[in-house]
GROMACS .gro file of N, CA and C in nm:
model
  408
    1MET      N    1  -1.624   1.716   4.648
    1MET     CA    2  -1.551   1.865   4.552
    1MET      C    3  -1.528   1.890   4.458
    2ALA      N    4  -1.662   2.025   4.440
    2ALA     CA    5  -1.772   2.068   4.252
    2ALA      C    6  -1.596   2.061   4.216
    3PHE      N    7  -1.610   1.948   4.051
    3PHE     CA    8  -1.534   2.022   3.962
    3PHE      C    9  -1.521   2.187   3.944
    4ASP      N   10  -1.343   2.168   3.975
    4ASP     CA   11  -1.383   2.347   3.876
    4ASP      C   12  -1.236   2.379   3.759
    5PRO      N   13  -1.245   2.362   3.659
    5PRO     CA   14  -1.183   2.334   3.543
    5PRO      C   15  -1.025   2.447   3.544
    6ALA      N   16  -1.054   2.494   3.654
    6ALA     CA   17  -0.909   2.560   3.645
    6ALA      C   18  -0.828   2.437   3.734
    7LYS      N   19  -0.821   2.401   3.822
    7LYS     CA   20  -0.814   2.344   3.919
    7LYS      C   21  -0.741   2.181   3.821
    8VAL      N   22  -0.813   2.184   3.665
    8VAL     CA   23  -0.793   2.035   3.628
    8VAL      C   24  -0.622   2.112   3.496
    9PRO      N   25  -0.541   2.009   3.600
    9PRO     CA   26  -0.392   2.078   3.491
    9PRO      C   27  -0.412   2.028   3.342
   10GLY      N   28  -0.408   2.154   3.245
   10GLY     CA   29  -0.423   2.134   3.096
   10GLY      C   30  -0.477   2.058   3.090
   11GLY      N   31  -0.661   2.102   3.159
   11GLY     CA   32  -0.782   1.998   3.049
   11GLY      C   33  -0.717   1.855   3.071
   12ASP      N   34  -0.612   1.809   3.145
   12ASP     CA   35  -0.597   1.713   3.198
   12ASP      C   36  -0.736   1.611   3.286
   13VAL      N   37  -0.774   1.544   3.162
   13VAL     CA   38  -0.868   1.428   3.290
   13VAL      C   39  -0.827   1.314   3.340
   14GLY      N   40  -0.797   1.288   3.331
   14GLY     CA   41  -0.712   1.219   3.387
   14GLY      C   42  -0.613   1.227   3.509
   15GLU      N   43  -0.544   1.338   3.476
   15GLU     CA   44  -0.470   1.356   3.612
   15GLU      C   45  -0.587   1.427   3.729
   16TRP      N   46  -0.714   1.500   3.652
   16TRP     CA   47  -0.803   1.455   3.804
   16TRP      C   48  -0.828   1.382   3.848
   17GLY      N   49  -0.843   1.293   3.724
   17GLY     CA   50  -0.913   1.168   3.749
   17GLY      C   51  -0.814   1.098   3.913
   18ARG      N   52  -0.699   1.105   3.878
   18ARG     CA   53  -0.618   1.055   4.004
   18ARG      C   54  -0.672   1.082   4.103
   19LYS      N   55  -0.671   1.234   4.014
   19LYS     CA   56  -0.597   1.367   4.217
   19LYS      C   57  -0.738   1.303   4.309
   20CYS      N   58  -0.849   1.276   4.204
   20CYS     CA   59  -1.025   1.230   4.329
   20CYS      C   60  -0.991   1.122   4.365
   21GLN      N   61  -0.960   1.037   4.263
   21GLN     CA   62  -0.882   0.900   4.392
   21GLN      C   63  -0.845   0.882   4.420
   22ALA      N   64  -0.739   0.953   4.467
   22ALA     CA   65  -0.650   0.970   4.579
   22ALA      C   66  -0.734   1.050   4.698
   23SER      N   67  -0.784   1.130   4.661
   23SER     CA   68  -0.876   1.235   4.790
   23SER      C   69  -0.936   1.163   4.787
   24ALA      N   70  -1.055   1.128   4.748
   24ALA     CA   71  -1.141   1.005   4.790
   24ALA      C   72  -1.102   0.894   4.913
   25LEU      N   73  -0.970   0.832   4.832
   25LEU     CA   74  -0.939   0.675   4.907
   25LEU      C   75  -0.869   0.745   5.084
   26ASP      N   76  -0.805   0.884   5.087
   26ASP     CA   77  -0.795   0.945   5.176
   26ASP      C   78  -0.863   0.974   5.273
   27ALA      N   79  -1.054   1.011   5.178
   27ALA     CA   80  -1.163   1.067   5.302
   27ALA      C   81  -1.212   0.890   5.319
   28LEU      N   82  -1.194   0.771   5.261
   28LEU     CA   83  -1.232   0.620   5.336
   28LEU      C   84  -1.161   0.648   5.445
   29ALA      N   85  -1.016   0.605   5.421
   29ALA     CA   86  -0.903   0.613   5.490
   29ALA      C   87  -0.934   0.707   5.651
   30GLU      N   88  -0.987   0.819   5.671
   30GLU     CA   89  -1.039   0.885   5.789
   30GLU      C   90  -1.181   0.829   5.795
   31GLY      N   91  -1.236   0.767   5.708
   31GLY     CA   92  -1.427   0.727   5.768
   31GLY      C   93  -1.504   0.861   5.757
   32ASP      N   94  -1.452   0.912   5.652
   32ASP     CA   95  -1.547   1.073   5.571
   32ASP      C   96  -1.633   1.002   5.521
   33TRP      N   97  -1.747   1.012   5.467
   33TRP     CA   98  -1.825   0.977   5.430
   33TRP      C   99  -1.892   1.075   5.310
   34ARG      N  100  -1.871   1.143   5.372
   34ARG     CA  101  -1.918   1.303   5.263
   34ARG      C  102  -1.783   1.324   5.207
   35GLY      N  103  -1.695   1.326   5.247
   35GLY     CA  104  -1.605   1.305   5.124
   35GLY      C  105  -1.523   1.190   5.042
   36VAL      N  106  -1.530   1.072   5.075
   36VAL     CA  107  -1.543   1.021   4.987
   36VAL      C  108  -1.669   0.981   4.859
   37TYR      N  109  -1.776   1.040   4.921
   37TYR     CA  110  -1.944   1.027   4.823
   37TYR      C  111  -1.891   1.210   4.723
   38GLU      N  112  -1.811   1.247   4.793
   38GLU     CA  113  -1.758   1.380   4.692
   38GLU      C  114  -1.632   1.431   4.574
   39TRP      N  115  -1.542   1.313   4.643
   39TRP     CA  116  -1.450   1.288   4.561
   39TRP      C  117  -1.525   1.127   4.410
   40THR      N  118  -1.555   1.120   4.501
   40THR     CA  119  -1.636   0.976   4.363
   40THR      C  120  -1.646   1.061   4.300
   41LYS      N  121  -1.798   1.154   4.300
   41LYS     CA  122  -1.817   1.182   4.271
   41LYS      C  123  -1.834   1.290   4.108
   42SER      N  124  -1.689   1.363   4.207
   42SER     CA  125  -1.683   1.426   4.079
   42SER      C  126  -1.555   1.368   4.019
   43TRP      N  127  -1.510   1.249   4.046
   43TRP     CA  128  -1.444   1.145   3.990
   43TRP      C  129  -1.489   1.079   3.815
   44VAL      N  130  -1.614   1.018   3.897
   44VAL     CA  131  -1.767   0.999   3.816
   44VAL      C  132  -1.753   1.058   3.645
   45GLY      N  133  -1.807   1.214   3.728
   45GLY     CA  134  -1.784   1.318   3.623
   45GLY      C  135  -1.705   1.411   3.570
   46TRP      N  136  -1.632   1.403   3.572
   46TRP     CA  137  -1.524   1.463   3.523
   46TRP      C  138  -1.365   1.421   3.544
   47GLY      N  139  -1.353   1.307   3.546
   47GLY     CA  140  -1.218   1.231   3.608
   47GLY      C  141  -1.247   1.136   3.499
   48GLY      N  142  -1.373   1.091   3.475
   48GLY     CA  143  -1.350   0.917   3.338
   48GLY      C  144  -1.294   0.789   3.451
   49GLY      N  145  -1.401   0.861   3.550
   49GLY     CA  146  -1.372   0.725   3.667
   49GLY      C  147  -1.472   0.609   3.607
   50ALA      N  148  -1.625   0.624   3.578
   50ALA     CA  149  -1.718   0.618   3.552
   50ALA      C  150  -1.786   0.456   3.484
   51TRP      N  151  -1.629   0.379   3.359
   51TRP     CA  152  -1.648   0.272   3.381
   51TRP      C  153  -1.549   0.177   3.445
   52ARG      N  154  -1.468   0.254   3.554
   52ARG     CA  155  -1.391   0.140   3.646
   52ARG      C  156  -1.490   0.143   3.750
   53VAL      N  157  -1.461   0.026   3.822
   53VAL     CA  158  -1.510  -0.094   3.931
   53VAL      C  159  -1.564  -0.029   4.058
   54ASP      N  160  -1.359   0.024   4.082
   54ASP     CA  161  -1.369   0.095   4.190
   54ASP      C  162  -1.404   0.202   4.243
   55VAL      N  163  -1.442   0.313   4.123
   55VAL     CA  164  -1.581   0.413   4.132
   55VAL      C  165  -1.671   0.369   4.224
   56TRP      N  166  -1.770   0.199   4.219
   56TRP     CA  167  -1.833   0.243   4.202
   56TRP      C  168  -1.856   0.156   4.389
   57LEU      N  169  -1.780   0.141   4.389
   57LEU     CA  170  -1.775  -0.004   4.530
   57LEU      C  171  -1.729   0.145   4.619
   58LEU      N  172  -1.576   0.232   4.604
   58LEU     CA  173  -1.633   0.427   4.647
   58LEU      C  174  -1.792   0.426   4.654
   59TYR      N  175  -1.782   0.494   4.611
   59TYR     CA  176  -1.997   0.575   4.617
   59TYR      C  177  -2.061   0.417   4.744
   60ALA      N  178  -2.055   0.313   4.723
   60ALA     CA  179  -2.043   0.183   4.808
   60ALA      C  180  -2.010   0.232   4.942
   61SER      N  181  -1.929   0.254   4.948
   61SER     CA  182  -1.863   0.251   5.076
   61SER      C  183  -1.916   0.353   5.130
   62SER      N  184  -1.913   0.489   5.074
   62SER     CA  185  -1.954   0.587   5.136
   62SER      C  186  -2.097   0.593   5.199
   63GLY      N  187  -2.217   0.471   5.100
   63GLY     CA  188  -2.359   0.496   5.143
   63GLY      C  189  -2.246   0.370   5.273
   64LEU      N  190  -2.214   0.291   5.325
   64LEU     CA  191  -2.147   0.264   5.407
   64LEU      C  192  -2.106   0.320   5.544
   65LEU      N  193  -2.069   0.405   5.492
   65LEU     CA  194  -2.003   0.455   5.577
   65LEU      C  195  -2.135   0.561   5.699
   66LYS      N  196  -2.154   0.659   5.570
   66LYS     CA  197  -2.287   0.687   5.627
   66LYS      C  198  -2.448   0.673   5.692
   67GLY      N  199  -2.401   0.513   5.687
   67GLY     CA  200  -2.527   0.428   5.805
   67GLY      C  201  -2.583   0.406   5.643
   68GLU      N  202  -2.624   0.411   5.547
   68GLU     CA  203  -2.745   0.351   5.447
   68GLU      C  204  -2.695   0.330   5.456
   69PRO      N  205  -2.684   0.168   5.400
   69PRO     CA  206  -2.663  -0.018   5.339
   69PRO      C  207  -2.774   0.001   5.219
   70ARG      N  208  -2.954   0.038   5.213
   70ARG     CA  209  -2.938   0.034   5.055
   70ARG      C  210  -2.909   0.194   4.965
   71SER      N  211  -2.865   0.253   5.045
   71SER     CA  212  -2.790   0.344   4.911
   71SER      C  213  -2.670   0.257   4.838
   72ALA      N  214  -2.600   0.220   4.955
   72ALA     CA  215  -2.472   0.137   4.867
   72ALA      C  216  -2.555   0.036   4.778
   73ILE      N  217  -2.608  -0.025   4.773
   73ILE     CA  218  -2.675  -0.155   4.693
   73ILE      C  219  -2.701  -0.018   4.610
   74HIS      N  220  -2.771   0.021   4.574
   74HIS     CA  221  -2.835   0.122   4.458
   74HIS      C  222  -2.695   0.188   4.428
   75THR      N  223  -2.630   0.181   4.467
   75THR     CA  224  -2.484   0.255   4.391
   75THR      C  225  -2.379   0.171   4.273
   76LEU      N  226  -2.455   0.066   4.400
   76LEU     CA  227  -2.375  -0.048   4.235
   76LEU      C  228  -2.470  -0.111   4.149
   77ASP      N  229  -2.625  -0.153   4.188
   77ASP     CA  230  -2.676  -0.131   4.040
   77ASP      C  231  -2.689  -0.011   3.991
   78LEU      N  232  -2.658   0.073   4.017
   78LEU     CA  233  -2.578   0.214   3.907
   78LEU      C  234  -2.447   0.179   3.864
   79GLY      N  235  -2.412   0.117   3.890
   79GLY     CA  236  -2.271   0.110   3.811
   79GLY      C  237  -2.312  -0.029   3.694
   80LEU      N  238  -2.392  -0.143   3.781
   80LEU     CA  239  -2.460  -0.265   3.742
   80LEU      C  240  -2.517  -0.178   3.568
   81ARG      N  241  -2.608  -0.088   3.585
   81ARG     CA  242  -2.686  -0.095   3.488
   81ARG      C  243  -2.666  -0.025   3.436
   82ASN      N  244  -2.552   0.058   3.423
   82ASN     CA  245  -2.523   0.141   3.323
   82ASN      C  246  -2.392   0.198   3.317
   83TRP      N  247  -2.305   0.221   3.402
   83TRP     CA  248  -2.134   0.187   3.315
   83TRP      C  249  -2.055   0.049   3.344
   84ILE      N  250  -2.102   0.006   3.441
   84ILE     CA  251  -1.926  -0.153   3.416
   84ILE      C  252  -2.033  -0.246   3.310
   85GLU      N  253  -1.889  -0.360   3.207
   85GLU     CA  254  -1.922  -0.399   3.131
   85GLU      C  255  -1.836  -0.560   3.153
   86SER      N  256  -1.758  -0.511   3.187
   86SER     CA  257  -1.682  -0.670   3.165
   86SER      C  258  -1.698  -0.754   3.288
   87PRO      N  259  -1.710  -0.885   3.264
   87PRO     CA  260  -1.731  -0.969   3.317
   87PRO      C  261  -1.717  -1.019   3.442
   88ILE      N  262  -1.540  -0.981   3.475
   88ILE     CA  263  -1.508  -0.987   3.586
   88ILE      C  264  -1.500  -0.826   3.711
   89ASP      N  265  -1.610  -0.740   3.633
   89ASP     CA  266  -1.557  -0.638   3.689
   89ASP      C  267  -1.774  -0.659   3.756
   90ARG      N  268  -1.768  -0.673   3.635
   90ARG     CA  269  -1.943  -0.688   3.744
   90ARG      C  270  -1.990  -0.782   3.759
   91ALA      N  271  -1.848  -0.958   3.777
   91ALA     CA  272  -1.870  -0.969   3.892
   91ALA      C  273  -1.877  -1.014   4.039
   92VAL      N  274  -1.815  -0.877   4.032
   92VAL     CA  275  -1.690  -0.863   4.198
   92VAL      C  276  -1.809  -0.679   4.234
   93LEU      N  277  -1.868  -0.671   4.149
   93LEU     CA  278  -2.040  -0.548   4.178
   93LEU      C  279  -2.114  -0.664   4.215
   94THR      N  280  -2.148  -0.754   4.158
   94THR     CA  281  -2.323  -0.830   4.239
   94THR      C  282  -2.255  -0.899   4.310
   95TRP      N  283  -2.077  -0.993   4.316
   95TRP     CA  284  -2.167  -1.069   4.468
   95TRP      C  285  -2.089  -0.913   4.554
   96SER      N  286  -2.008  -0.783   4.576
   96SER     CA  287  -2.000  -0.739   4.700
   96SER      C  288  -2.187  -0.666   4.682
   97ARG      N  289  -2.292  -0.617   4.580
   97ARG     CA  290  -2.480  -0.612   4.634
   97ARG      C  291  -2.469  -0.787   4.713
   98GLY      N  292  -2.435  -0.852   4.687
   98GLY     CA  293  -2.515  -1.037   4.764
   98GLY      C  294  -2.414  -0.987   4.867
   99ALA      N  295  -2.313  -0.939   4.921
   99ALA     CA  296  -2.250  -0.990   5.028
   99ALA      C  297  -2.316  -0.828   5.169
  100LEU      N  298  -2.335  -0.749   5.044
  100LEU     CA  299  -2.437  -0.653   5.175
  100LEU      C  300  -2.550  -0.726   5.153
  101VAL      N  301  -2.622  -0.724   5.086
  101VAL     CA  302  -2.817  -0.779   5.123
  101VAL      C  303  -2.829  -0.865   5.177
  102TRP      N  304  -2.693  -1.013   5.209
  102TRP     CA  305  -2.682  -1.103   5.287
  102TRP      C  306  -2.684  -1.047   5.502
  103LYS      N  307  -2.528  -0.955   5.474
  103LYS     CA  308  -2.476  -0.893   5.572
  103LYS      C  309  -2.580  -0.789   5.590
  104ARG      N  310  -2.609  -0.703   5.566
  104ARG     CA  311  -2.581  -0.535   5.649
  104ARG      C  312  -2.796  -0.523   5.581
  105LEU      N  313  -2.876  -0.605   5.512
  105LEU     CA  314  -3.009  -0.624   5.491
  105LEU      C  315  -3.012  -0.731   5.570
  106ASN      N  316  -2.924  -0.791   5.665
  106ASN     CA  317  -3.022  -0.928   5.702
  106ASN      C  318  -3.048  -0.975   5.671
  107ASP      N  319  -3.015  -1.062   5.484
  107ASP     CA  320  -3.137  -1.145   5.382
  107ASP      C  321  -3.074  -1.198   5.328
  108PRO      N  322  -2.994  -1.335   5.340
  108PRO     CA  323  -2.893  -1.401   5.305
  108PRO      C  324  -3.039  -1.445   5.181
  109LYS      N  325  -3.130  -1.477   5.153
  109LYS     CA  326  -3.206  -1.580   5.102
  109LYS      C  327  -3.158  -1.460   5.006
  110THR      N  328  -3.230  -1.382   4.972
  110THR     CA  329  -3.196  -1.243   4.858
  110THR      C  330  -3.106  -1.229   4.775
  111ALA      N  331  -2.975  -1.297   4.912
  111ALA     CA  332  -2.838  -1.207   4.817
  111ALA      C  333  -2.803  -1.352   4.725
  112ILE      N  334  -2.918  -1.461   4.747
  112ILE     CA  335  -2.804  -1.634   4.707
  112ILE      C  336  -2.894  -1.650   4.572
  113ALA      N  337  -2.928  -1.498   4.496
  113ALA     CA  338  -2.894  -1.474   4.355
  113ALA      C  339  -2.766  -1.424   4.312
  114ASP      N  340  -2.765  -1.328   4.391
  114ASP     CA  341  -2.641  -1.264   4.369
  114ASP      C  342  -2.509  -1.329   4.329
  115LEU      N  343  -2.501  -1.410   4.515
  115LEU     CA  344  -2.346  -1.456   4.458
  115LEU      C  345  -2.296  -1.528   4.401
  116ALA      N  346  -2.510  -1.646   4.307
  116ALA     CA  347  -2.470  -1.756   4.249
  116ALA      C  348  -2.401  -1.683   4.123
  117THR      N  349  -2.461  -1.615   4.090
  117THR     CA  350  -2.449  -1.523   3.927
  117THR      C  351  -2.303  -1.476   3.902
  118ALA      N  352  -2.212  -1.457   4.099
  118ALA     CA  353  -2.157  -1.416   4.027
  118ALA      C  354  -2.015  -1.480   4.074
  119ALA      N  355  -2.050  -1.618   4.205
  119ALA     CA  356  -1.940  -1.673   4.220
  119ALA      C  357  -1.820  -1.716   4.105
  120ASP      N  358  -1.850  -1.766   3.951
  120ASP     CA  359  -1.828  -1.846   3.914
  120ASP      C  360  -1.692  -1.706   3.854
  121GLN      N  361  -1.703  -1.624   3.867
  121GLN     CA  362  -1.665  -1.528   3.823
  121GLN      C  363  -1.488  -1.411   3.975
  122VAL      N  364  -1.599  -1.427   4.063
  122VAL     CA  365  -1.529  -1.345   4.115
  122VAL      C  366  -1.426  -1.337   4.170
  123PRO      N  367  -1.322  -1.232   4.118
  123PRO     CA  368  -1.160  -1.261   4.191
  123PRO      C  369  -1.151  -1.346   4.287
  124THR      N  370  -1.068  -1.384   4.361
  124THR     CA  371  -0.989  -1.441   4.472
  124THR      C  372  -0.955  -1.333   4.568
  125TRP      N  373  -0.903  -1.164   4.488
  125TRP     CA  374  -0.925  -1.065   4.636
  125TRP      C  375  -1.008  -1.086   4.695
  126LEU      N  376  -1.172  -1.091   4.616
  126LEU     CA  377  -1.262  -1.038   4.690
  126LEU      C  378  -1.279  -1.154   4.784
  127GLU      N  379  -1.353  -1.318   4.777
  127GLU     CA  380  -1.394  -1.403   4.794
  127GLU      C  381  -1.268  -1.514   4.708
  128PRO      N  382  -1.203  -1.572   4.897
  128PRO     CA  383  -1.126  -1.715   4.835
  128PRO      C  384  -1.174  -1.786   4.753
  129ASP      N  385  -1.295  -1.808   4.858
  129ASP     CA  386  -1.399  -1.929   4.847
  129ASP      C  387  -1.576  -1.903   4.859
  130PRO      N  388  -1.592  -1.860   4.708
  130PRO     CA  389  -1.717  -1.871   4.657
  130PRO      C  390  -1.820  -1.999   4.687
  131SER      N  391  -1.804  -2.061   4.721
  131SER     CA  392  -1.866  -2.228   4.672
  131SER      C  393  -1.878  -2.191   4.833
  132SER      N  394  -1.764  -2.183   4.895
  132SER     CA  395  -1.765  -2.256   5.106
  132SER      C  396  -1.929  -2.107   5.136
  133ARG      N  397  -1.882  -2.003   5.072
  133ARG     CA  398  -1.953  -1.861   5.084
  133ARG      C  399  -2.065  -1.914   5.089
  134LEU      N  400  -2.104  -1.952   4.927
  134LEU     CA  401  -2.371  -1.998   4.856
  134LEU      C  402  -2.337  -2.091   4.982
  135GLN      N  403  -2.258  -2.232   5.062
  135GLN     CA  404  -2.298  -2.336   5.130
  135GLN      C  405  -2.344  -2.262   5.264
  136ALA      N  406  -2.312  -2.095   5.296
  136ALA     CA  407  -2.289  -2.037   5.422
  136ALA      C  408  -2.436  -2.038   5.387
   0.00000   0.00000   0.00000
Protein backbone atom coordinates (compact mmCIF):
# COMPACT_ATOMS: atom_id res chain seq x y z
CA MET A 1 0.00 0.00 0.00
CA ALA A 2 1.26 3.45 -0.81
CA PHE A 3 2.07 5.77 2.07
CA ASP A 4 -0.73 8.13 2.98
CA PRO A 5 0.27 10.68 5.65
CA ALA A 6 -3.38 10.98 6.67
CA LYS A 7 -3.29 7.34 7.82
CA VAL A 8 -0.28 7.80 10.09
CA PRO A 9 -1.73 8.47 13.55
CA GLY A 10 -0.26 11.75 14.69
CA GLY A 11 2.65 11.21 12.32
CA ASP A 12 3.78 8.25 14.43
CA VAL A 13 6.25 6.39 12.24
CA GLY A 14 6.45 3.49 14.71
CA GLU A 15 2.69 3.01 14.66
CA TRP A 16 2.68 3.06 10.85
CA GLY A 17 5.52 0.54 10.86
CA ARG A 18 3.55 -1.81 13.13
CA LYS A 19 0.52 -1.52 10.83
CA CYS A 20 2.69 -2.27 7.80
CA GLN A 21 4.29 -5.24 9.55
CA ALA A 22 0.94 -6.72 10.60
CA SER A 23 -0.52 -6.21 7.13
CA ALA A 24 2.53 -7.74 5.43
CA LEU A 25 2.32 -10.77 7.71
CA ASP A 26 -1.41 -11.11 6.97
CA ALA A 27 -0.65 -11.01 3.25
CA LEU A 28 2.08 -13.62 3.74
CA ALA A 29 -0.37 -15.91 5.53
CA GLU A 30 -2.72 -15.52 2.56
CA GLY A 31 0.05 -16.23 0.02
CA ASP A 32 -0.44 -12.77 -1.50
CA TRP A 33 2.98 -11.81 -2.88
CA ARG A 34 1.85 -8.35 -3.96
CA GLY A 35 0.39 -7.53 -0.53
CA VAL A 36 3.61 -8.65 1.15
CA TYR A 37 5.64 -6.56 -1.26
CA GLU A 38 3.50 -3.41 -1.01
CA TRP A 39 3.19 -3.41 2.78
CA THR A 40 6.88 -4.20 3.25
CA LYS A 41 7.84 -1.44 0.84
CA SER A 42 5.70 0.98 2.82
CA TRP A 43 7.27 -0.26 6.06
CA VAL A 44 10.75 0.43 4.67
CA GLY A 45 9.86 3.79 3.16
CA TRP A 46 7.71 5.28 5.88
CA GLY A 47 7.68 3.00 8.90
CA GLY A 48 11.34 2.78 9.86
CA GLY A 49 11.71 -0.85 8.85
CA ALA A 50 14.84 -0.72 6.68
CA TRP A 51 17.14 -1.55 9.60
CA ARG A 52 15.18 -4.65 10.62
CA VAL A 53 16.10 -8.10 9.40
CA ASP A 54 12.46 -9.24 9.26
CA VAL A 55 11.73 -6.62 6.60
CA TRP A 56 14.28 -8.12 4.24
CA LEU A 57 13.02 -11.64 4.93
CA LEU A 58 9.49 -10.49 4.10
CA TYR A 59 10.68 -8.83 0.91
CA ALA A 60 12.43 -12.06 -0.07
CA SER A 61 9.27 -14.01 0.76
CA SER A 62 7.27 -11.88 -1.66
CA GLY A 63 9.74 -12.75 -4.42
CA LEU A 64 9.45 -16.43 -3.61
CA LEU A 65 5.66 -16.28 -3.54
CA LYS A 66 5.76 -14.62 -6.94
CA GLY A 67 8.01 -17.41 -8.25
CA GLU A 68 11.06 -15.18 -8.65
CA PRO A 69 13.86 -16.61 -6.50
CA ARG A 70 16.49 -14.35 -8.09
CA SER A 71 14.45 -11.35 -7.00
CA ALA A 72 14.35 -12.77 -3.46
CA ILE A 73 18.14 -13.15 -3.45
CA HIS A 74 18.58 -9.63 -4.80
CA THR A 75 16.42 -8.34 -1.96
CA LEU A 76 18.60 -10.07 0.64
CA ASP A 77 21.64 -8.56 -1.06
CA LEU A 78 20.10 -5.09 -0.75
CA GLY A 79 19.59 -5.52 2.96
CA LEU A 80 23.13 -6.82 3.41
CA ARG A 81 24.73 -4.13 1.29
CA ASN A 82 22.87 -1.09 2.57
CA TRP A 83 21.02 -1.56 5.84
CA ILE A 84 21.84 -4.47 8.10
CA GLU A 85 24.87 -4.11 10.39
CA SER A 86 24.32 -6.48 13.32
CA PRO A 87 26.51 -9.59 12.88
CA ILE A 88 23.66 -11.92 13.84
CA ASP A 89 21.19 -10.20 11.52
CA ARG A 90 23.77 -10.35 8.74
CA ALA A 91 24.20 -14.07 9.44
CA VAL A 92 20.43 -14.57 9.14
CA LEU A 93 20.32 -12.87 5.74
CA THR A 94 23.52 -14.51 4.51
CA TRP A 95 22.37 -17.98 5.58
CA SER A 96 18.96 -17.37 3.99
CA ARG A 97 20.66 -16.24 0.79
CA GLY A 98 22.77 -19.41 0.72
CA ALA A 99 19.73 -21.59 1.34
CA LEU A 100 17.88 -19.91 -1.55
CA VAL A 101 20.81 -20.29 -3.91
CA TRP A 102 21.09 -23.96 -2.93
CA LYS A 103 17.43 -24.95 -2.95
CA ARG A 104 15.71 -22.55 -5.33
CA LEU A 105 18.50 -21.99 -7.87
CA ASN A 106 19.75 -25.56 -7.45
CA ASP A 107 23.34 -24.42 -7.04
CA PRO A 108 24.77 -25.96 -3.85
CA LYS A 109 28.36 -25.29 -4.89
CA THR A 110 27.78 -21.52 -5.04
CA ALA A 111 25.70 -21.60 -1.85
CA ILE A 112 28.60 -22.97 0.20
CA ALA A 113 30.29 -19.55 0.42
CA ASP A 114 27.23 -17.91 2.03
CA LEU A 115 26.47 -20.86 4.29
CA ALA A 116 30.07 -21.14 5.49
CA THR A 117 30.26 -17.39 6.14
CA ALA A 118 27.13 -17.43 8.31
CA ALA A 119 27.49 -20.84 9.99
CA ASP A 120 29.18 -19.60 13.17
CA GLN A 121 26.54 -16.98 13.96
CA VAL A 122 23.30 -18.24 12.44
CA PRO A 123 20.65 -18.51 15.19
CA THR A 124 19.23 -21.94 16.01
CA TRP A 125 15.69 -20.81 15.16
CA LEU A 126 16.84 -20.55 11.55
CA GLU A 127 19.23 -23.51 11.40
CA PRO A 128 19.51 -25.84 14.40
CA ASP A 129 22.59 -27.66 13.04
CA PRO A 130 24.60 -25.56 10.56
CA SER A 131 27.53 -27.98 10.38
CA SER A 132 25.26 -30.81 9.18
CA ARG A 133 23.77 -28.53 6.54
CA LEU A 134 27.25 -27.59 5.33
CA GLN A 135 28.27 -31.24 5.10
CA ALA A 136 25.15 -32.01 3.07
